[in-house]
Amino acid sequence: MTVVTRTRDGASRYRIEPTVLQALRSPRLLTREVLAGLVVALALIPEAIAFSLIAGVDPRVGLFSSFVMAVAIAFLGGRPAMITAATGAVALVIAPVAREYGMDYFIATVLLGGLFQIVLAVLGVAKLMRFIPRSVMVGFVNALAILIFVAQLPQLFDVPWLVYPLVVAGLLIMFLMPKITKMIPAPLGAIVLLTGAVLVFGWHVPAVGDQGELPHSLPQLFIPNVPLTLTTLGIIAPYALAMAVVGLLESLMTAKLVDDITDSHSRKTREALGQGAANILSGAFGGMGGCAMIGQTMINVKASGARTRISTFLAGVFLLILVVALGDVVAVIPMAALVAVMFLVAFGTFDWHSIRLATLKRMPKSETAVMLITVIATVWTHNLAVGVVLGVLTAMILFARRVAHFVTVTRHIAEENTAATAYYAVDGELFFASSNDLTTQFEYSHDPDRIVIDMSRSHIWDASTVAALDAIVTKYEHKGKNVTLRGMNEATARFHDRLTGSVGNGH
C-alpha cells in the first residue's frame, strides 16, 4: 500500500506500508518477514554457488557477495522487500576479467562498477524507466519466468529417479499448505518437509552441499593489488561499465515489477544509488557484486508475502549464519526442494493473461511483436538487458512508423485580392519519421505564384522538420513563387525561427 501525503510546497511523499516499525510492533507481520527472509536465504545458497562458478571464482565469493549486498541494500535501497545478491547476469559480464587477469582485477572491476552505478544514478538514469513500454515489461517478466524454469533443468538430468517424485511432492506441498495455514511460507514448509523425509528414509539424492564447498569463516576486507594506472583502467572500465548498466537495468525493472505487484511506489534513484554502494561494499569484502534478483524477490514478495526491509536484511543475515554456522545442516537440503520452489516462482512470474488467445486477438500486432522480441532476445542471450534494450528499440521504431502516417497535408486553391492562392493545411506531429515525406506533398509546378502553408494544427519537434520546411520554401522560390508559413504555435515558431536556414542547404 502506498500512502500519499501532501507537503506544504505541494510535493508528493510516498510511504510504503507496512513500515519497518509497524512490522516490528506486530507479531504476525514480523513472523512473516522473518520466515520470508529464511526462505530466501535457503534459495540464495545454491544460486550464489552456481553464479560463482559462472564467474570463474570460488563459491565463497558469491556467497559473501550475496550476504553483503542483501544487508547493504536493506538500508540503502529504494524498494523495500526487493532482494539483491550475486546474479548470473553480472557474473556473465565480468567473468572474462577473472579468467584473463585474476582475482585482484576482478574485484577492482566490481568496485569500479559500483562507482559507475552511483554516477549513473546522479545523472538521473532511473528516470529513463518511464520510457519502457508495457509490452517490454510483459516480455521481460515472461522471459524471466522462462529463464528461471530453464535454469532448474540441469538439476533434473542424470539424477536418481527419486528426485522427480520429490519435486512433485514439493509442488503439491506448496499448493496445499496455504489452504491449511498461512503462518508459515509454503516454500519453507516444502523445504523442511522434503529435507526431513530425505534424512528419515536415508534417500541419496543431490543436495546443496554437492554444489560447492561452503565457507567456514566470516568475510574479510579485500583490497585489490592492482597498479593505479590508465592501463588498468582501460582493462577494467569496459567490463565495469557493462556491469553497471546491466545491474541497474535489471534492478530498476525488478523494482518496477514489485511496484506493480504491491501497488506501491518506490524511489528509483535511491535504488540506483543503493545498488552502486552495495556493489562497492561487496567488492570491498571480496564479493563478486550483483544486482536485484527477480526469482528470489518473487519468493519474498509473492510466495512469502514479505513487504518490508526486514525480510531483505534477514535474508542476508540468515544466509551468513546458514553457510558459516549451520553449513552441515544446509548441505543436506535436497536440491529437489529448491527446484520445486523455483518452478513455483517461474509459474507465478509468467504473465499467462498475455498469451491467451482472446488477449492476442485484441492486442495490436505491434505490441505483441515487441513482447515476443523481448522474450526471444532475452532467452536466446540469457541476458535480460539485451532483451529489454532490443524490445525498447523495436517499440520506438514501430511507434515512430505508426505516428509517421498520422500527418496529412490538404490543398485547395482560392482567390485572394484577385490573385489565385494555393492553401495548404498541415495536420499532425512533425518529426524525422513524418517529415521525410513532407516535401512530396506539394504541387510545386502547378501551384499559383502565392502559397500559404497553415501550420496551426501541427507541431514541429525536431531539426529534420525545419530542414524539410526550408526545402519546400526553397523549391518554390526557385520557381519564382512566394511562400508564407502561418499559424505556428509559440513553441513551434520559436523552434523554427532558431533553426531555419541553418540545418541544411534547402535543396
XYZ file of C-alpha atoms in Angstrom:
507
model
C 0.000 0.000 0.000
C 1.266 3.490 -0.807
C 0.171 6.392 1.372
C 0.412 9.721 -0.446
C 0.543 12.908 1.581
C 0.934 16.499 0.518
C 3.580 18.744 1.970
C 3.168 22.495 2.227
C 5.029 23.023 -1.025
C 2.662 20.589 -2.803
C 5.248 17.828 -3.329
C 4.151 14.218 -3.018
C 5.791 11.935 -0.493
C 5.356 8.199 -0.679
C 5.400 5.887 2.302
C 5.041 2.165 1.746
C 3.066 0.295 4.380
C 3.590 -1.726 6.437
C 6.705 0.139 7.558
C 9.567 -1.460 9.456
C 8.260 -0.051 12.756
C 4.757 -1.357 12.073
C 6.155 -4.807 11.317
C 8.275 -4.779 14.492
C 5.189 -3.944 16.563
C 3.063 -6.683 15.000
C 3.990 -10.305 15.874
C 2.074 -11.544 12.819
C 3.848 -9.247 10.371
C 7.239 -9.787 11.989
C 6.842 -13.572 11.820
C 6.002 -13.295 8.118
C 9.072 -11.147 7.445
C 11.422 -13.420 9.417
C 10.228 -16.608 7.746
C 10.335 -14.964 4.311
C 13.958 -13.967 4.938
C 14.794 -17.551 5.911
C 13.189 -18.987 2.753
C 15.071 -16.515 0.548
C 18.362 -17.297 2.297
C 17.912 -21.013 1.623
C 17.141 -20.330 -2.024
C 20.132 -17.989 -2.351
C 22.748 -20.570 -1.387
C 22.720 -22.815 -4.498
C 22.164 -19.787 -6.756
C 25.154 -17.920 -5.318
C 27.345 -21.022 -5.678
C 26.211 -21.512 -9.289
C 26.859 -17.861 -10.192
C 30.317 -18.068 -8.635
C 31.120 -20.955 -10.955
C 29.842 -18.912 -13.927
C 32.166 -16.067 -12.941
C 35.066 -18.486 -12.518
C 35.645 -17.727 -8.823
C 35.457 -19.617 -5.529
C 31.881 -20.298 -4.258
C 32.670 -18.246 -1.155
C 32.947 -15.150 -3.356
C 29.327 -15.430 -4.476
C 28.030 -16.330 -1.012
C 29.805 -13.433 0.706
C 28.704 -11.086 -2.053
C 25.079 -12.107 -1.552
C 25.331 -11.560 2.216
C 26.926 -8.116 1.940
C 24.608 -6.881 -0.812
C 21.397 -8.097 0.840
C 22.286 -6.429 4.145
C 23.510 -3.229 2.484
C 20.507 -2.792 0.175
C 18.138 -3.305 3.131
C 19.372 0.060 4.446
C 20.347 1.858 1.240
C 17.833 0.689 -1.388
C 14.690 2.443 -2.573
C 12.449 -0.628 -2.948
C 11.536 -2.429 0.315
C 11.349 -6.245 0.179
C 13.417 -6.479 -3.026
C 16.309 -8.953 -2.837
C 19.752 -8.004 -4.106
C 22.576 -10.539 -4.302
C 25.053 -12.159 -6.678
C 23.397 -12.716 -10.068
C 24.044 -14.618 -13.270
C 23.731 -11.526 -15.477
C 26.527 -9.694 -13.668
C 28.597 -12.883 -13.424
C 28.438 -13.362 -17.192
C 29.526 -9.781 -17.873
C 32.613 -9.761 -15.641
C 33.636 -13.441 -15.908
C 36.336 -12.720 -18.539
C 38.201 -10.490 -16.061
C 38.692 -13.283 -13.516
C 39.657 -15.714 -16.266
C 42.156 -13.477 -18.063
C 43.515 -11.127 -15.385
C 42.993 -12.784 -11.998
C 41.114 -12.086 -8.768
C 42.623 -8.666 -7.999
C 41.474 -7.188 -11.316
C 38.118 -8.934 -10.854
C 37.473 -7.193 -7.521
C 38.727 -3.873 -8.926
C 36.130 -4.243 -11.699
C 33.369 -4.781 -9.142
C 34.431 -1.677 -7.194
C 34.552 0.464 -10.340
C 31.198 -0.939 -11.489
C 29.628 0.209 -8.226
C 31.154 3.654 -8.678
C 29.780 3.849 -12.224
C 26.317 2.990 -10.889
C 26.462 5.864 -8.418
C 27.492 8.248 -11.210
C 24.654 6.997 -13.443
C 22.197 7.403 -10.566
C 23.314 11.011 -10.018
C 22.887 11.651 -13.767
C 19.250 10.524 -13.470
C 19.326 7.184 -15.291
C 16.444 5.936 -13.116
C 14.119 8.436 -14.793
C 14.569 6.586 -18.094
C 12.348 3.821 -16.709
C 9.298 5.816 -17.792
C 10.277 5.153 -21.429
C 9.962 1.379 -21.087
C 6.551 0.422 -22.547
C 4.230 -2.129 -21.007
C 4.792 -4.647 -23.825
C 8.526 -4.701 -22.992
C 7.708 -5.116 -19.309
C 5.444 -8.094 -20.082
C 8.161 -9.588 -22.297
C 10.706 -9.042 -19.511
C 8.520 -10.844 -16.978
C 7.740 -13.764 -19.297
C 11.379 -14.172 -20.340
C 12.375 -14.088 -16.709
C 9.937 -16.871 -15.874
C 11.288 -18.966 -18.743
C 14.905 -18.414 -17.641
C 14.079 -19.317 -14.042
C 12.425 -22.520 -15.271
C 15.233 -23.423 -17.677
C 17.891 -22.766 -15.009
C 16.438 -25.614 -12.923
C 16.535 -28.236 -15.693
C 20.202 -29.265 -15.169
C 19.144 -30.431 -11.706
C 16.753 -32.906 -13.363
C 19.208 -34.623 -15.718
C 21.404 -37.593 -14.768
C 19.903 -37.773 -11.269
C 18.333 -40.619 -9.240
C 14.673 -41.291 -10.056
C 13.689 -40.232 -6.521
C 14.359 -36.624 -7.473
C 11.256 -36.479 -9.684
C 8.673 -37.562 -7.080
C 10.374 -35.235 -4.575
C 9.926 -32.273 -6.935
C 6.269 -33.194 -7.498
C 5.777 -33.595 -3.743
C 7.311 -30.171 -3.164
C 4.912 -28.580 -5.641
C 1.921 -30.316 -4.010
C 3.020 -29.161 -0.546
C 3.283 -25.545 -1.729
C -0.126 -25.796 -3.401
C -1.936 -27.302 -0.395
C -0.130 -25.611 2.511
C -1.692 -22.128 2.084
C -5.134 -23.803 2.391
C -4.112 -25.178 5.811
C -2.066 -22.296 7.261
C -0.567 -19.033 6.064
C 1.598 -18.522 9.133
C 4.477 -20.466 7.575
C 5.511 -19.625 3.974
C 4.720 -22.577 1.715
C 8.268 -22.707 0.226
C 9.760 -23.058 3.730
C 7.309 -25.817 4.554
C 8.251 -27.697 1.409
C 11.986 -27.382 2.113
C 11.649 -28.558 5.725
C 9.323 -31.495 4.963
C 11.334 -32.771 1.991
C 14.627 -32.449 3.895
C 13.119 -34.351 6.800
C 11.867 -37.105 4.505
C 15.282 -37.485 2.856
C 17.035 -37.742 6.243
C 14.488 -40.106 7.817
C 14.422 -42.549 4.903
C 18.092 -42.188 4.025
C 17.499 -41.372 0.380
C 20.567 -40.496 -1.637
C 19.699 -37.518 -3.840
C 21.690 -34.408 -4.897
C 21.900 -31.877 -2.059
C 23.053 -28.287 -1.592
C 26.424 -29.498 -0.319
C 27.079 -31.106 -3.701
C 27.011 -27.716 -5.440
C 30.263 -26.478 -3.889
C 32.172 -26.002 -0.649
C 30.526 -23.745 1.915
C 32.709 -21.194 3.785
C 33.648 -21.669 7.441
C 34.694 -18.082 8.288
C 33.375 -14.540 8.065
C 34.151 -12.326 5.038
C 37.235 -10.116 5.344
C 38.253 -6.828 3.749
C 39.870 -7.312 0.358
C 41.981 -4.553 -1.180
C 42.830 -5.444 -4.796
C 46.548 -5.323 -5.586
C 46.423 -3.621 -8.996
C 48.504 -0.736 -10.349
C 46.570 2.554 -10.342
C 47.324 3.385 -13.971
C 45.417 4.215 -17.145
C 46.336 0.778 -18.452
C 44.487 -0.845 -15.548
C 41.536 1.474 -16.113
C 41.496 0.528 -19.792
C 41.292 -3.155 -18.853
C 38.552 -2.994 -16.237
C 36.464 0.049 -17.305
C 34.576 -1.619 -20.215
C 33.593 -4.578 -18.039
C 32.741 -2.304 -15.096
C 30.510 -0.093 -17.249
C 28.722 -3.117 -18.715
C 28.231 -4.479 -15.203
C 26.834 -1.132 -14.032
C 24.355 -0.842 -16.896
C 23.169 -4.468 -16.738
C 22.874 -4.359 -12.949
C 20.904 -1.104 -12.907
C 18.606 -2.191 -15.704
C 17.727 -5.474 -14.006
C 17.344 -3.806 -10.614
C 15.123 -0.970 -11.822
C 12.995 -3.325 -13.904
C 12.584 -5.610 -10.881
C 11.699 -2.626 -8.682
C 9.027 -1.590 -11.177
C 7.653 -5.133 -11.213
C 7.433 -5.185 -7.393
C 5.751 -1.771 -7.504
C 3.064 -3.258 -9.752
C 2.629 -6.387 -7.614
C 2.363 -4.472 -4.326
C 0.509 -1.455 -5.771
C 3.126 0.870 -4.322
C 5.749 3.357 -5.449
C 9.491 3.080 -4.869
C 12.307 5.594 -5.140
C 14.181 4.503 -8.252
C 17.058 6.997 -7.929
C 17.688 5.912 -4.351
C 17.606 2.296 -5.540
C 20.226 3.053 -8.203
C 22.448 4.776 -5.620
C 21.949 1.877 -3.210
C 22.907 -0.670 -5.874
C 26.156 1.200 -6.511
C 27.009 1.445 -2.811
C 26.134 -2.245 -2.259
C 28.437 -3.292 -5.117
C 31.281 -1.221 -3.684
C 30.783 -2.832 -0.264
C 30.580 -6.255 -1.901
C 33.877 -5.682 -3.691
C 35.479 -4.353 -0.511
C 34.762 -7.706 1.173
C 35.942 -9.776 -1.778
C 32.497 -10.271 -3.319
C 31.569 -10.524 -6.998
C 28.908 -7.820 -6.953
C 25.405 -8.325 -8.256
C 22.002 -6.694 -8.614
C 18.332 -7.316 -7.835
C 17.350 -10.984 -8.105
C 13.945 -11.375 -9.692
C 13.471 -15.032 -8.679
C 14.324 -14.510 -5.000
C 12.366 -11.253 -4.971
C 9.300 -13.130 -6.219
C 9.831 -15.760 -3.485
C 9.994 -12.958 -0.931
C 7.117 -10.805 -2.198
C 4.676 -13.199 -3.893
C 5.303 -16.624 -2.357
C 6.097 -15.466 1.201
C 4.167 -12.177 1.338
C 7.022 -10.018 2.677
C 6.692 -6.236 2.334
C 9.450 -4.551 4.380
C 13.214 -4.172 4.548
C 13.293 -6.620 7.466
C 12.960 -9.618 5.145
C 15.763 -8.348 2.900
C 18.070 -7.715 5.857
C 17.328 -11.084 7.451
C 17.839 -12.883 4.139
C 21.455 -11.677 4.226
C 21.910 -12.426 7.929
C 20.356 -15.891 7.679
C 22.498 -16.616 4.621
C 25.687 -15.929 6.576
C 24.503 -17.938 9.594
C 23.394 -20.851 7.440
C 26.612 -21.178 5.439
C 29.089 -20.398 8.243
C 27.486 -21.762 11.425
C 24.976 -24.282 10.054
C 26.752 -25.334 6.903
C 26.459 -29.035 7.725
C 22.676 -28.738 8.098
C 22.211 -26.694 4.941
C 24.386 -29.102 2.971
C 21.821 -31.914 3.335
C 18.858 -29.919 1.911
C 17.836 -31.772 -1.264
C 18.143 -29.741 -4.461
C 14.743 -31.160 -5.439
C 13.118 -28.959 -2.777
C 14.740 -25.802 -4.137
C 13.928 -26.812 -7.724
C 10.263 -27.157 -6.743
C 10.318 -23.684 -5.148
C 11.829 -22.136 -8.282
C 9.332 -23.944 -10.525
C 6.511 -22.396 -8.495
C 8.181 -18.982 -8.756
C 8.505 -19.363 -12.541
C 4.838 -20.318 -12.864
C 3.733 -17.378 -10.714
C 6.004 -14.916 -12.501
C 4.789 -15.681 -16.039
C 2.010 -13.395 -17.271
C -0.385 -16.077 -18.546
C -3.001 -13.491 -19.490
C -0.626 -12.081 -22.114
C -0.671 -15.294 -24.197
C -4.378 -16.050 -24.044
C -5.952 -16.234 -27.480
C -8.516 -13.558 -26.587
C -5.747 -11.194 -25.460
C -3.659 -11.794 -28.573
C -6.668 -11.107 -30.826
C -7.456 -7.865 -29.009
C -3.867 -6.604 -28.669
C -2.306 -4.607 -31.549
C 0.137 -6.734 -33.543
C 2.940 -4.252 -32.873
C 2.527 -4.702 -29.087
C 2.631 -8.482 -29.434
C 5.706 -8.240 -31.688
C 7.553 -6.122 -29.101
C 6.727 -8.625 -26.345
C 7.895 -11.595 -28.446
C 11.141 -9.880 -29.480
C 11.887 -9.076 -25.829
C 11.236 -12.682 -24.806
C 13.192 -14.282 -27.665
C 16.198 -11.958 -27.317
C 16.341 -12.458 -23.554
C 16.016 -16.238 -23.644
C 18.409 -16.564 -26.597
C 21.172 -14.472 -24.980
C 20.341 -15.311 -21.337
C 20.763 -11.579 -20.783
C 17.763 -9.561 -19.612
C 19.459 -6.271 -20.513
C 19.849 -7.279 -24.165
C 16.205 -8.314 -24.376
C 14.926 -5.103 -22.787
C 17.087 -2.853 -24.974
C 16.010 -4.644 -28.163
C 12.386 -4.527 -27.028
C 12.524 -0.787 -26.357
C 14.237 -0.110 -29.711
C 11.599 -2.184 -31.526
C 8.806 -0.331 -29.718
C 10.358 3.020 -30.652
C 10.671 2.079 -34.323
C 7.116 0.743 -34.539
C 5.756 3.781 -32.714
C 7.603 6.202 -34.999
C 6.380 4.264 -38.044
C 2.796 4.368 -36.802
C 2.846 8.064 -35.862
C 4.512 8.998 -39.164
C 1.298 8.110 -41.015
C -0.813 10.459 -38.901
C 0.387 13.599 -40.728
C -1.882 14.859 -43.522
C -1.500 17.721 -45.976
C -4.638 19.125 -47.679
C -4.625 21.614 -50.579
C -7.145 23.956 -52.132
C -6.973 26.957 -54.490
C -8.758 30.224 -53.680
C -8.843 33.799 -54.907
C -7.285 36.384 -52.598
C -7.141 40.054 -53.682
C -7.958 38.928 -57.246
C -4.889 36.650 -57.221
C -5.009 32.871 -57.082
C -3.501 31.420 -53.904
C -2.685 27.806 -53.019
C -3.604 26.996 -49.408
C -2.002 24.003 -47.686
C -3.058 22.804 -44.219
C -0.560 20.575 -42.377
C -2.172 18.433 -39.683
C -0.195 16.239 -37.245
C 3.012 15.871 -35.239
C 6.103 16.630 -37.336
C 9.361 14.827 -36.570
C 12.001 12.965 -38.578
C 9.777 9.986 -39.467
C 6.756 12.014 -40.543
C 8.551 14.998 -42.108
C 10.724 12.992 -44.528
C 7.788 12.689 -46.944
C 6.538 16.215 -46.304
C 8.333 17.671 -49.335
C 6.469 15.314 -51.686
C 3.043 16.609 -50.646
C 3.253 19.914 -52.543
C 2.444 20.760 -56.219
C 5.480 22.977 -56.923
C 4.942 23.306 -60.693
C 1.154 23.580 -60.767
C 0.644 25.968 -57.841
C -0.007 29.691 -58.468
C 2.566 32.337 -57.577
C 1.358 32.677 -53.989
C 1.341 29.820 -51.490
C 0.159 29.843 -47.867
C 1.064 26.920 -45.577
C -1.156 26.736 -42.485
C 0.712 25.151 -39.510
C -1.940 25.826 -36.852
C -2.846 22.138 -36.474
C 0.706 20.789 -36.384
C 3.756 20.901 -34.123
C 7.456 20.852 -35.024
C 9.544 18.549 -32.833
C 12.985 18.349 -34.448
C 15.510 19.848 -36.869
C 14.550 17.360 -39.603
C 11.162 19.049 -39.925
C 12.708 22.529 -40.052
C 15.027 21.334 -42.831
C 12.040 19.870 -44.721
C 10.136 23.172 -44.494
C 13.254 25.073 -45.651
C 13.479 22.719 -48.636
C 9.830 23.334 -49.516
C 10.254 27.114 -49.360
C 13.461 26.940 -51.433
C 11.799 24.816 -54.136
C 9.027 27.384 -54.530
C 11.477 30.304 -54.506
C 13.489 28.681 -57.305
C 10.282 28.793 -59.359
C 9.756 32.473 -58.524
C 6.872 31.858 -56.148
C 6.174 33.402 -52.746
C 5.570 31.165 -49.678
C 4.083 32.207 -46.329
C 4.153 29.987 -43.226
C 1.470 30.921 -40.733
C -0.425 29.655 -37.711
C 2.569 28.217 -35.812
C 2.077 27.913 -32.071
C 4.514 29.764 -29.847
C 6.846 26.816 -29.165
C 6.925 25.766 -32.826
C 7.561 29.329 -34.033
C 10.403 29.811 -31.562
C 11.990 26.481 -32.519
C 11.583 27.144 -36.250
C 12.979 30.688 -36.068
C 16.057 29.451 -34.199
C 16.938 26.721 -36.705
C 15.597 27.816 -40.081
C 18.333 28.318 -42.658
C 20.955 26.586 -40.513
C 20.121 22.865 -40.762
C 20.637 22.241 -44.473
C 21.084 23.791 -47.862
C 17.378 23.635 -48.616
C 17.777 21.549 -51.780
